[in-house]
Amino acid sequence: AACARLGYSRQELQQKRVPEIDSSESARRFRERAAQLEQGGELLFEAEHVTRDGVVIPVEIQARAFEHAGRRVVLSIARDIRERKRQEQALRNSEQTKRAVLDASTESVLLLELDGRIVDINRTGASRFGRDPAEVIGLHLSALMPREVAERRQAMLKQVADTGSPVQFEDTRDG
């Protein structure tokens, strides 16, 4: 699999040292990782391999050092993580898009757990409470509004949970 992924014959790949197939950044960290592996016996990390054609491939390396036939050896398994990296980037892009849409709204937008805990909130919503979004996320509604208002909101959330139907209401300062 490594030969096919990197574009080398088995004989060619057997003649190469690890830093020779690593990207320059990964090769710079080779000694550091080798020392960590020697110290701990096992290591899991991300690196980059370079194909014969110069294509950089992100990989996850699982390495384990052990004794075999009187010699210290290392077993390394390299997993191609291009798809995982692509999905992680797509998720970051999606999160950035969601944040931009939420923050562009001039209305308060809250994403709530059914128990009333705030999962997400836009800038307009957070400013209504005189806070930044990061200060509000994770709080319960009852921490931000009068008890009776929070209880009415909680009742609406229960109605949504029980019926599966959205609840529409117009919010006012008094709830």
PDB file of C-alpha atoms in Angstrom:
ATOM      1  CA  ALA A   1       0.000   0.000   0.000  1.00  0.00           C
ATOM      2  CA  ALA A   2       2.862   2.394   0.838  1.00  0.00           C
ATOM      3  CA  CYS A   3       4.531   1.656  -2.517  1.00  0.00           C
ATOM      4  CA  ALA A   4       1.309   2.364  -4.406  1.00  0.00           C
ATOM      5  CA  ARG A   5       0.579   5.518  -2.396  1.00  0.00           C
ATOM      6  CA  LEU A   6       4.088   6.958  -2.749  1.00  0.00           C
ATOM      7  CA  GLY A   7       4.854   5.752  -6.293  1.00  0.00           C
ATOM      8  CA  TYR A   8       7.991   3.752  -5.478  1.00  0.00           C
ATOM      9  CA  SER A   9       8.794   0.109  -6.099  1.00  0.00           C
ATOM     10  CA  ARG A  10       9.211  -2.091  -3.036  1.00  0.00           C
ATOM     11  CA  GLN A  11      12.975  -2.191  -3.558  1.00  0.00           C
ATOM     12  CA  GLU A  12      13.204   1.606  -3.936  1.00  0.00           C
ATOM     13  CA  LEU A  13      11.137   2.224  -0.814  1.00  0.00           C
ATOM     14  CA  GLN A  14      13.192  -0.253   1.232  1.00  0.00           C
ATOM     15  CA  GLN A  15      16.311   1.782   0.397  1.00  0.00           C
ATOM     16  CA  LYS A  16      14.833   5.038   1.686  1.00  0.00           C
ATOM     17  CA  ARG A  17      15.081   6.404   5.207  1.00  0.00           C
ATOM     18  CA  VAL A  18      11.954   7.945   6.743  1.00  0.00           C
ATOM     19  CA  PRO A  19      13.121  11.577   6.405  1.00  0.00           C
ATOM     20  CA  GLU A  20      13.543  10.974   2.666  1.00  0.00           C
ATOM     21  CA  ILE A  21       9.803  10.410   2.191  1.00  0.00           C
ATOM     22  CA  ASP A  22       8.751  13.065   4.713  1.00  0.00           C
ATOM     23  CA  SER A  23       7.900  16.639   3.800  1.00  0.00           C
ATOM     24  CA  SER A  24      10.550  19.128   4.897  1.00  0.00           C
ATOM     25  CA  GLU A  25       8.460  20.069   7.978  1.00  0.00           C
ATOM     26  CA  SER A  26       7.973  16.426   8.983  1.00  0.00           C
ATOM     27  CA  ALA A  27      11.652  15.655   8.332  1.00  0.00           C
ATOM     28  CA  ARG A  28      12.655  18.507  10.687  1.00  0.00           C
ATOM     29  CA  ARG A  29      10.674  16.843  13.472  1.00  0.00           C
ATOM     30  CA  PHE A  30      12.039  13.322  12.813  1.00  0.00           C
ATOM     31  CA  ARG A  31      14.720  13.351  15.543  1.00  0.00           C
ATOM     32  CA  GLU A  32      12.315  14.828  18.084  1.00  0.00           C
ATOM     33  CA  ARG A  33       9.735  12.145  17.358  1.00  0.00           C
ATOM     34  CA  ALA A  34      12.349   9.401  17.399  1.00  0.00           C
ATOM     35  CA  ALA A  35      13.422  10.553  20.874  1.00  0.00           C
ATOM     36  CA  GLN A  36       9.786  10.625  22.064  1.00  0.00           C
ATOM     37  CA  LEU A  37       9.278   7.138  20.679  1.00  0.00           C
ATOM     38  CA  GLU A  38      12.410   5.830  22.377  1.00  0.00           C
ATOM     39  CA  GLN A  39      11.329   7.377  25.661  1.00  0.00           C
ATOM     40  CA  GLY A  40       7.683   6.290  25.574  1.00  0.00           C
ATOM     41  CA  GLY A  41       7.769   3.189  23.408  1.00  0.00           C
ATOM     42  CA  GLU A  42       4.681   4.228  21.451  1.00  0.00           C
ATOM     43  CA  LEU A  43       3.668   7.362  19.564  1.00  0.00           C
ATOM     44  CA  LEU A  44       0.718   8.600  17.517  1.00  0.00           C
ATOM     45  CA  PHE A  45       1.215  11.740  15.424  1.00  0.00           C
ATOM     46  CA  GLU A  46       0.455  13.405  12.119  1.00  0.00           C
ATOM     47  CA  ALA A  47       3.090  13.954   9.458  1.00  0.00           C
ATOM     48  CA  GLU A  48       3.338  14.488   5.718  1.00  0.00           C
ATOM     49  CA  HIS A  49       4.777  12.111   3.172  1.00  0.00           C
ATOM     50  CA  VAL A  50       5.822  13.166  -0.324  1.00  0.00           C
ATOM     51  CA  THR A  51       5.201  10.964  -3.341  1.00  0.00           C
ATOM     52  CA  ARG A  52       7.754  10.370  -6.080  1.00  0.00           C
ATOM     53  CA  ASP A  53       5.816  12.996  -8.093  1.00  0.00           C
ATOM     54  CA  GLY A  54       6.025  15.580  -5.293  1.00  0.00           C
ATOM     55  CA  VAL A  55       2.443  15.318  -4.023  1.00  0.00           C
ATOM     56  CA  VAL A  56       2.224  15.928  -0.270  1.00  0.00           C
ATOM     57  CA  ILE A  57       0.029  13.428   1.559  1.00  0.00           C
ATOM     58  CA  PRO A  58      -1.043  14.004   5.173  1.00  0.00           C
ATOM     59  CA  VAL A  59      -0.651  10.808   7.182  1.00  0.00           C
ATOM     60  CA  GLU A  60      -1.305   9.652  10.715  1.00  0.00           C
ATOM     61  CA  ILE A  61       1.574   7.590  12.041  1.00  0.00           C
ATOM     62  CA  GLN A  62       1.198   5.014  14.774  1.00  0.00           C
ATOM     63  CA  ALA A  63       4.660   3.849  15.816  1.00  0.00           C
ATOM     64  CA  ARG A  64       5.816   1.365  18.410  1.00  0.00           C
ATOM     65  CA  ALA A  65       9.407   0.580  19.415  1.00  0.00           C
ATOM     66  CA  PHE A  66      10.279  -2.909  20.658  1.00  0.00           C
ATOM     67  CA  GLU A  67      13.013  -5.549  20.757  1.00  0.00           C
ATOM     68  CA  HIS A  68      13.117  -8.119  17.953  1.00  0.00           C
ATOM     69  CA  ALA A  69      15.850 -10.700  17.484  1.00  0.00           C
ATOM     70  CA  GLY A  70      18.120  -8.745  19.818  1.00  0.00           C
ATOM     71  CA  ARG A  71      17.674  -5.428  17.985  1.00  0.00           C
ATOM     72  CA  ARG A  72      15.617  -2.338  18.767  1.00  0.00           C
ATOM     73  CA  VAL A  73      13.103  -1.915  15.925  1.00  0.00           C
ATOM     74  CA  VAL A  74      10.141   0.336  15.187  1.00  0.00           C
ATOM     75  CA  LEU A  75       6.867  -0.763  13.669  1.00  0.00           C
ATOM     76  CA  SER A  76       5.129   2.184  11.979  1.00  0.00           C
ATOM     77  CA  ILE A  77       1.719   2.244  10.391  1.00  0.00           C
ATOM     78  CA  ALA A  78       1.000   5.232   8.165  1.00  0.00           C
ATOM     79  CA  ARG A  79      -2.644   5.987   7.413  1.00  0.00           C
ATOM     80  CA  ASP A  80      -3.561   8.302   4.549  1.00  0.00           C
ATOM     81  CA  ILE A  81      -5.736  10.992   6.167  1.00  0.00           C
ATOM     82  CA  ARG A  82      -6.427  13.174   3.125  1.00  0.00           C
ATOM     83  CA  GLU A  83     -10.162  12.503   3.324  1.00  0.00           C
ATOM     84  CA  ARG A  84     -10.248  13.227   7.065  1.00  0.00           C
ATOM     85  CA  LYS A  85      -8.377  16.509   6.494  1.00  0.00           C
ATOM     86  CA  ARG A  86     -10.782  17.414   3.694  1.00  0.00           C
ATOM     87  CA  GLN A  87     -13.760  16.744   5.973  1.00  0.00           C
ATOM     88  CA  GLU A  88     -12.201  18.732   8.827  1.00  0.00           C
ATOM     89  CA  GLN A  89     -11.697  21.701   6.481  1.00  0.00           C
ATOM     90  CA  ALA A  90     -15.257  21.397   5.195  1.00  0.00           C
ATOM     91  CA  LEU A  91     -16.500  21.410   8.789  1.00  0.00           C
ATOM     92  CA  ARG A  92     -14.418  24.513   9.590  1.00  0.00           C
ATOM     93  CA  ASN A  93     -15.798  26.216   6.478  1.00  0.00           C
ATOM     94  CA  SER A  94     -19.328  25.211   7.442  1.00  0.00           C
ATOM     95  CA  GLU A  95     -18.846  26.573  10.952  1.00  0.00           C
ATOM     96  CA  GLN A  96     -17.484  29.844   9.554  1.00  0.00           C
ATOM     97  CA  THR A  97     -20.459  30.116   7.200  1.00  0.00           C
ATOM     98  CA  LYS A  98     -22.916  29.375  10.012  1.00  0.00           C
ATOM     99  CA  ARG A  99     -21.244  31.987  12.207  1.00  0.00           C
ATOM    100  CA  ALA A 100     -21.330  34.594   9.415  1.00  0.00           C
ATOM    101  CA  VAL A 101     -25.035  33.943   8.768  1.00  0.00           C
ATOM    102  CA  LEU A 102     -25.911  34.079  12.470  1.00  0.00           C
ATOM    103  CA  ASP A 103     -23.940  37.239  13.077  1.00  0.00           C
ATOM    104  CA  ALA A 104     -25.372  38.955   9.986  1.00  0.00           C
ATOM    105  CA  SER A 105     -28.867  38.690  11.444  1.00  0.00           C
ATOM    106  CA  THR A 106     -30.222  41.747  13.195  1.00  0.00           C
ATOM    107  CA  GLU A 107     -32.556  39.446  15.161  1.00  0.00           C
ATOM    108  CA  SER A 108     -31.561  37.451  18.215  1.00  0.00           C
ATOM    109  CA  VAL A 109     -30.828  33.846  17.256  1.00  0.00           C
ATOM    110  CA  LEU A 110     -30.326  31.232  19.965  1.00  0.00           C
ATOM    111  CA  LEU A 111     -29.687  27.514  19.586  1.00  0.00           C
ATOM    112  CA  LEU A 112     -30.884  25.807  22.749  1.00  0.00           C
ATOM    113  CA  GLU A 113     -30.765  22.351  24.291  1.00  0.00           C
ATOM    114  CA  LEU A 114     -34.205  21.164  25.352  1.00  0.00           C
ATOM    115  CA  ASP A 115     -33.210  21.775  28.972  1.00  0.00           C
ATOM    116  CA  GLY A 116     -32.690  25.501  28.233  1.00  0.00           C
ATOM    117  CA  ARG A 117     -28.908  25.486  27.964  1.00  0.00           C
ATOM    118  CA  ILE A 118     -27.534  27.767  25.228  1.00  0.00           C
ATOM    119  CA  VAL A 119     -25.558  25.884  22.570  1.00  0.00           C
ATOM    120  CA  ASP A 120     -24.987  28.878  20.298  1.00  0.00           C
ATOM    121  CA  ILE A 121     -26.058  32.484  20.023  1.00  0.00           C
ATOM    122  CA  ASN A 122     -25.430  35.282  17.569  1.00  0.00           C
ATOM    123  CA  ARG A 123     -23.899  38.654  18.422  1.00  0.00           C
ATOM    124  CA  THR A 124     -27.285  40.395  18.404  1.00  0.00           C
ATOM    125  CA  GLY A 125     -28.707  37.889  20.888  1.00  0.00           C
ATOM    126  CA  ALA A 126     -25.705  38.045  23.171  1.00  0.00           C
ATOM    127  CA  SER A 127     -25.645  41.847  23.091  1.00  0.00           C
ATOM    128  CA  ARG A 128     -29.253  41.779  24.280  1.00  0.00           C
ATOM    129  CA  PHE A 129     -27.854  40.329  27.489  1.00  0.00           C
ATOM    130  CA  GLY A 130     -24.942  42.769  27.475  1.00  0.00           C
ATOM    131  CA  ARG A 131     -22.392  40.034  26.756  1.00  0.00           C
ATOM    132  CA  ASP A 132     -20.277  38.493  24.036  1.00  0.00           C
ATOM    133  CA  PRO A 133     -21.430  35.170  22.513  1.00  0.00           C
ATOM    134  CA  ALA A 134     -18.567  33.247  24.161  1.00  0.00           C
ATOM    135  CA  GLU A 135     -19.760  34.423  27.588  1.00  0.00           C
ATOM    136  CA  VAL A 136     -23.307  33.191  26.987  1.00  0.00           C
ATOM    137  CA  ILE A 137     -22.717  29.793  25.351  1.00  0.00           C
ATOM    138  CA  GLY A 138     -23.139  27.036  27.923  1.00  0.00           C
ATOM    139  CA  LEU A 139     -25.291  29.107  30.260  1.00  0.00           C
ATOM    140  CA  HIS A 140     -28.874  28.229  31.085  1.00  0.00           C
ATOM    141  CA  LEU A 141     -31.599  30.696  30.143  1.00  0.00           C
ATOM    142  CA  SER A 142     -32.334  31.177  33.843  1.00  0.00           C
ATOM    143  CA  ALA A 143     -28.885  32.728  34.273  1.00  0.00           C
ATOM    144  CA  LEU A 144     -29.748  35.475  31.791  1.00  0.00           C
ATOM    145  CA  MET A 145     -33.349  36.450  32.413  1.00  0.00           C
ATOM    146  CA  PRO A 146     -35.863  36.726  35.213  1.00  0.00           C
ATOM    147  CA  ARG A 147     -37.042  33.391  36.575  1.00  0.00           C
ATOM    148  CA  GLU A 148     -40.616  33.710  35.296  1.00  0.00           C
ATOM    149  CA  VAL A 149     -39.407  34.577  31.777  1.00  0.00           C
ATOM    150  CA  ALA A 150     -36.995  31.638  31.782  1.00  0.00           C
ATOM    151  CA  GLU A 151     -39.823  29.361  32.968  1.00  0.00           C
ATOM    152  CA  ARG A 152     -42.028  30.487  30.039  1.00  0.00           C
ATOM    153  CA  ARG A 153     -39.161  29.779  27.639  1.00  0.00           C
ATOM    154  CA  GLN A 154     -38.668  26.376  29.284  1.00  0.00           C
ATOM    155  CA  ALA A 155     -42.369  25.602  28.791  1.00  0.00           C
ATOM    156  CA  MET A 156     -42.034  26.482  25.086  1.00  0.00           C
ATOM    157  CA  LEU A 157     -39.025  24.167  24.773  1.00  0.00           C
ATOM    158  CA  LYS A 158     -41.012  21.378  26.432  1.00  0.00           C
ATOM    159  CA  GLN A 159     -43.838  21.967  23.939  1.00  0.00           C
ATOM    160  CA  VAL A 160     -41.368  21.642  21.069  1.00  0.00           C
ATOM    161  CA  ALA A 161     -39.974  18.425  22.569  1.00  0.00           C
ATOM    162  CA  ASP A 162     -43.433  16.965  23.180  1.00  0.00           C
ATOM    163  CA  THR A 163     -45.009  17.854  19.835  1.00  0.00           C
ATOM    164  CA  GLY A 164     -42.026  18.047  17.512  1.00  0.00           C
ATOM    165  CA  SER A 165     -43.547  21.218  16.127  1.00  0.00           C
ATOM    166  CA  PRO A 166     -41.922  24.639  16.181  1.00  0.00           C
ATOM    167  CA  VAL A 167     -43.277  27.255  18.531  1.00  0.00           C
ATOM    168  CA  GLN A 168     -43.560  30.804  17.316  1.00  0.00           C
ATOM    169  CA  PHE A 169     -43.579  33.735  19.667  1.00  0.00           C
ATOM    170  CA  GLU A 170     -42.708  37.374  19.686  1.00  0.00           C
ATOM    171  CA  ASP A 171     -40.149  38.195  22.302  1.00  0.00           C
ATOM    172  CA  THR A 172     -40.492  41.319  24.369  1.00  0.00           C
ATOM    173  CA  ARG A 173     -38.278  42.698  27.078  1.00  0.00           C
ATOM    174  CA  ASP A 174     -40.537  41.226  29.747  1.00  0.00           C
ATOM    175  CA  GLY A 175     -40.638  37.808  28.079  1.00  0.00           C
TER     176      GLY A 175
END
